[in-house]
Amino acid sequence: MGSFLRKPFIKRKKKLPGEIQLRFLKRLQRLLENGYPLLEAMETLKWDKNLLPVATQIIESLKDGMTIDQAFERAMFHQSITSYLYFVQANGDLLGSIGKCIEMFEQRMNYTKKFQQMARYPIILFIIFSLLLYFIKQSVLPSFMEMFQTNSNASSMLVLSIFLIDLFMTGFIVIGLVIMIAIPSWHLIKHRISIEQQIKIYQSIPIYRGYMKTQTSYFFAVHFSSLLKTGMSFKEILQHMANQRKIPIITHYANLIKEELSRGLHITYLLTQFTLLEEQLVSIFQKNADVNALEKDLSVYGDLLMEEIEDRIMKSITFLQPVFFILLALFIVFIYVTLMWPMFELINTI
């Protein structure tokens, strides 16, 4: 019993707030641009008491022999950040990698904030009208049913209204439960599913597969380009991409390409076999025999894909807002008809 009491409780570390992550990266970038070595920059970041715990933990991790991506992962930075930092040990471009992290993570936070701002009021109104609809179904419509027992037309309309309300509320609850169960369940079982099966699942989702295709092409182009700058051969680049574990699809594709290259196949042919890579990426490899030109084109293509991802997400967010309000308008019309139809029937009977 005493040993149980002395055993410390295992606490799950809290997720690092996005604002703290972004502030940390921006200040670290500024210090590195001003010529600070990495550890000295981390010590300087400790002057900000909000960044003190993060900087202290990263310093301790680096002194323990961890790589830069492992240290940031231990400090609970987002996976999209640590996936970039993994390649620092290969390309040596810490400043450039941090700049890419800032650009991507800042966009991610902006999308999240815009979506929250767009969805906040429609969701509040949706909840209010759902409660109003429930009140009408429980209190108002039964009273109308008693009033119009002798009027078959009115009674059938009221029965239909009650049925539609029940159908809506049941559907709303079922959809909510499916989403609440499906998302956590996917994160739990994803690691137990083979990467081939995961790719098939991504391809079966109409809208999401387009996003995954663009995102995978972006990561492949950016990381391949950053490693080309170091003068590595294709085989060495693919080995580094296969060794990382932050982006499983890239790991899978790199392993396949590496194996097939050893059999004498050309990389451009292999890239055409991958369903989650854009055709334009393949054409860049086809037209560039010169390594410097290939590195430049892949870097530019990565920037274009980042803009395309931003444009798609913004279009999706702006599309969702009118959809929300159209649903609310239909909601209001339905409530109005549900209340007023029996009144019209009552007037007709007088």
Coordinates of C-alpha atoms in Angstrom, one line a residue, residues 20-224:
I20 CA 2.6 30.1 -27.8
Q21 CA 4.0 27.8 -30.5
L22 CA 3.8 30.6 -33.1
R23 CA 5.3 33.2 -30.8
F24 CA 8.1 30.9 -29.9
L25 CA 8.9 30.2 -33.5
K26 CA 8.8 33.8 -34.6
R27 CA 11.1 34.9 -31.8
L28 CA 13.5 32.0 -32.4
Q29 CA 13.6 33.0 -36.1
R30 CA 14.4 36.6 -35.2
L31 CA 17.2 35.6 -32.9
L32 CA 18.8 33.2 -35.4
E33 CA 18.6 35.9 -38.1
N34 CA 20.6 38.2 -35.7
G35 CA 23.4 35.6 -35.4
Y36 CA 22.5 33.8 -32.1
P37 CA 23.5 30.2 -31.9
L38 CA 20.6 27.8 -31.2
L39 CA 21.2 27.3 -27.4
E40 CA 21.9 31.0 -26.8
A41 CA 18.7 31.8 -28.6
M42 CA 16.8 29.4 -26.4
E43 CA 18.4 31.0 -23.3
T44 CA 17.3 34.4 -24.6
L45 CA 13.7 33.1 -25.1
K46 CA 13.6 32.3 -21.4
W47 CA 13.4 36.0 -20.7
D48 CA 9.7 35.8 -21.7
K49 CA 8.0 34.1 -18.8
N50 CA 5.3 32.7 -21.1
L51 CA 8.0 30.9 -23.2
L52 CA 10.3 30.0 -20.2
P53 CA 8.9 26.5 -19.6
V54 CA 9.0 25.6 -23.4
A55 CA 12.6 27.0 -23.9
T56 CA 13.8 25.2 -20.7
Q57 CA 12.4 21.9 -21.8
I58 CA 13.9 22.2 -25.3
I59 CA 17.3 23.1 -23.9
E60 CA 17.2 20.1 -21.6
S61 CA 16.2 17.8 -24.4
L62 CA 19.0 19.1 -26.7
K63 CA 21.6 18.7 -23.9
D64 CA 20.3 15.1 -23.4
G65 CA 21.2 14.4 -27.0
M66 CA 17.9 14.7 -28.7
T67 CA 17.6 16.0 -32.2
I68 CA 15.8 19.3 -32.8
D69 CA 12.6 17.7 -34.0
Q70 CA 12.5 15.3 -31.0
A71 CA 13.1 18.2 -28.6
F72 CA 10.2 20.2 -30.1
E73 CA 8.0 17.1 -30.1
R74 CA 8.7 16.5 -26.4
A75 CA 7.7 20.1 -25.8
M76 CA 4.3 19.3 -27.4
F77 CA 4.7 21.3 -30.6
H78 CA 2.4 20.4 -33.5
Q79 CA 3.3 17.5 -35.8
S80 CA 3.4 19.8 -38.8
I81 CA 6.2 21.7 -37.2
T82 CA 8.2 18.7 -36.0
S83 CA 7.9 17.1 -39.5
Y84 CA 9.8 20.1 -41.0
L85 CA 12.4 20.2 -38.3
Y86 CA 13.2 16.5 -38.8
F87 CA 15.0 17.3 -42.1
V88 CA 17.2 20.0 -40.4
Q89 CA 19.6 17.2 -39.3
A90 CA 20.0 16.4 -43.0
N91 CA 19.9 19.7 -44.8
G92 CA 21.3 21.9 -42.0
D93 CA 18.9 24.7 -42.8
L94 CA 17.4 25.4 -39.4
L95 CA 16.4 29.0 -40.2
G96 CA 14.7 28.1 -43.5
S97 CA 12.9 25.2 -41.9
I98 CA 11.6 27.5 -39.1
G99 CA 10.5 30.0 -41.7
K100 CA 8.4 27.3 -43.4
C101 CA 7.0 26.2 -40.1
I102 CA 5.9 29.7 -39.3
E103 CA 4.3 30.2 -42.7
M104 CA 2.4 26.9 -42.6
F105 CA 1.4 27.0 -38.9
E106 CA 0.3 30.7 -39.1
Q107 CA -2.0 29.8 -42.1
R108 CA -3.4 26.9 -40.1
M109 CA -4.2 29.1 -37.2
N110 CA -5.8 31.7 -39.4
Y111 CA -8.0 29.0 -41.1
T112 CA -9.1 27.8 -37.6
K113 CA -9.9 31.3 -36.4
K114 CA -11.9 32.2 -39.5
F115 CA -13.9 28.9 -39.3
Q116 CA -14.6 29.5 -35.6
Q117 CA -15.8 33.1 -36.3
M118 CA -17.9 31.9 -39.3
A119 CA -19.5 29.0 -37.5
R120 CA -20.0 30.6 -34.0
Y121 CA -23.3 32.5 -34.5
P122 CA -24.9 30.0 -36.9
I123 CA -24.2 27.2 -34.4
I124 CA -25.6 29.3 -31.5
L125 CA -28.8 30.1 -33.5
F126 CA -29.0 26.5 -34.6
I127 CA -29.0 25.3 -31.0
I128 CA -31.6 28.0 -30.0
F129 CA -34.0 27.0 -32.8
S130 CA -33.5 23.3 -32.0
L131 CA -34.6 24.0 -28.4
L132 CA -37.5 26.1 -29.8
L133 CA -38.5 23.2 -32.1
Y134 CA -38.4 20.8 -29.2
F135 CA -40.6 23.0 -27.1
I136 CA -43.1 23.3 -30.0
K137 CA -43.2 19.6 -30.4
Q138 CA -43.7 18.9 -26.7
S139 CA -46.1 21.7 -25.8
V140 CA -47.6 23.5 -28.7
L141 CA -48.4 20.8 -31.2
P142 CA -50.1 18.5 -28.7
S143 CA -52.4 21.4 -27.7
F144 CA -53.3 21.9 -31.3
M145 CA -54.0 18.2 -31.7
E146 CA -56.6 18.3 -29.0
M147 CA -58.2 21.4 -30.6
F148 CA -58.4 19.8 -34.0
Q149 CA -59.4 16.2 -33.3
T150 CA -62.6 16.7 -35.4
N151 CA -60.7 18.2 -38.3
S152 CA -58.9 15.4 -40.2
N153 CA -56.9 17.8 -42.5
A154 CA -55.5 19.8 -39.6
S155 CA -54.8 16.7 -37.6
S156 CA -52.8 15.0 -40.4
M157 CA -50.8 18.2 -40.9
L158 CA -50.0 18.2 -37.2
V159 CA -49.0 14.5 -37.2
L160 CA -46.7 15.2 -40.2
S161 CA -45.1 18.2 -38.4
I162 CA -44.4 16.0 -35.3
F163 CA -43.0 13.3 -37.5
L164 CA -40.7 15.8 -39.3
I165 CA -39.5 17.3 -36.0
D166 CA -38.8 13.8 -34.6
L167 CA -37.0 12.9 -37.9
F168 CA -34.8 16.1 -37.7
M169 CA -33.9 15.7 -34.1
T170 CA -33.1 12.0 -34.4
G171 CA -31.0 12.7 -37.5
F172 CA -29.2 15.6 -35.7
I173 CA -28.4 13.4 -32.7
V174 CA -27.3 10.5 -34.8
I175 CA -25.0 12.6 -37.0
G176 CA -23.5 14.3 -33.9
L177 CA -22.8 10.9 -32.2
V178 CA -21.3 9.5 -35.4
I179 CA -18.9 12.5 -35.7
M180 CA -18.0 12.4 -32.0
I181 CA -17.3 8.6 -32.2
A182 CA -15.7 8.4 -35.7
I183 CA -13.0 11.1 -35.3
P184 CA -11.5 9.8 -32.0
S185 CA -11.9 6.2 -33.2
W186 CA -10.0 6.9 -36.4
H187 CA -7.1 8.4 -34.4
L188 CA -7.0 5.3 -32.2
I189 CA -7.2 2.7 -35.0
K190 CA -5.3 4.6 -37.7
H191 CA -1.9 3.3 -36.5
R192 CA -3.2 -0.3 -36.6
I193 CA -4.2 0.0 -40.3
S194 CA -1.6 -0.5 -43.0
I195 CA -0.6 2.6 -44.9
E196 CA -2.0 1.0 -48.1
Q197 CA -5.4 0.7 -46.5
Q198 CA -5.2 4.3 -45.2
I199 CA -4.5 5.5 -48.7
K200 CA -7.5 3.6 -50.1
I201 CA -9.7 5.2 -47.4
Y202 CA -8.4 8.7 -48.3
Q203 CA -9.1 8.0 -51.9
S204 CA -12.7 6.9 -51.2
I205 CA -13.6 10.3 -49.6
P206 CA -14.4 12.6 -52.6
I207 CA -13.4 16.1 -51.3
Y208 CA -10.8 15.0 -48.8
R209 CA -8.8 13.0 -51.3
G210 CA -8.2 16.1 -53.3
Y211 CA -6.8 17.9 -50.3
M212 CA -4.6 14.9 -49.4
K213 CA -3.3 14.7 -52.9
T214 CA -2.3 18.4 -52.9
Q215 CA -0.8 18.1 -49.3
T216 CA 1.2 15.0 -50.1
S217 CA 2.6 16.5 -53.3
Y218 CA 3.5 19.6 -51.3
F219 CA 5.4 17.7 -48.6
F220 CA 7.2 15.6 -51.2
A221 CA 8.2 18.6 -53.3
V222 CA 9.4 20.8 -50.4
H223 CA 11.4 18.1 -48.6
F224 CA 12.9 16.7 -51.8

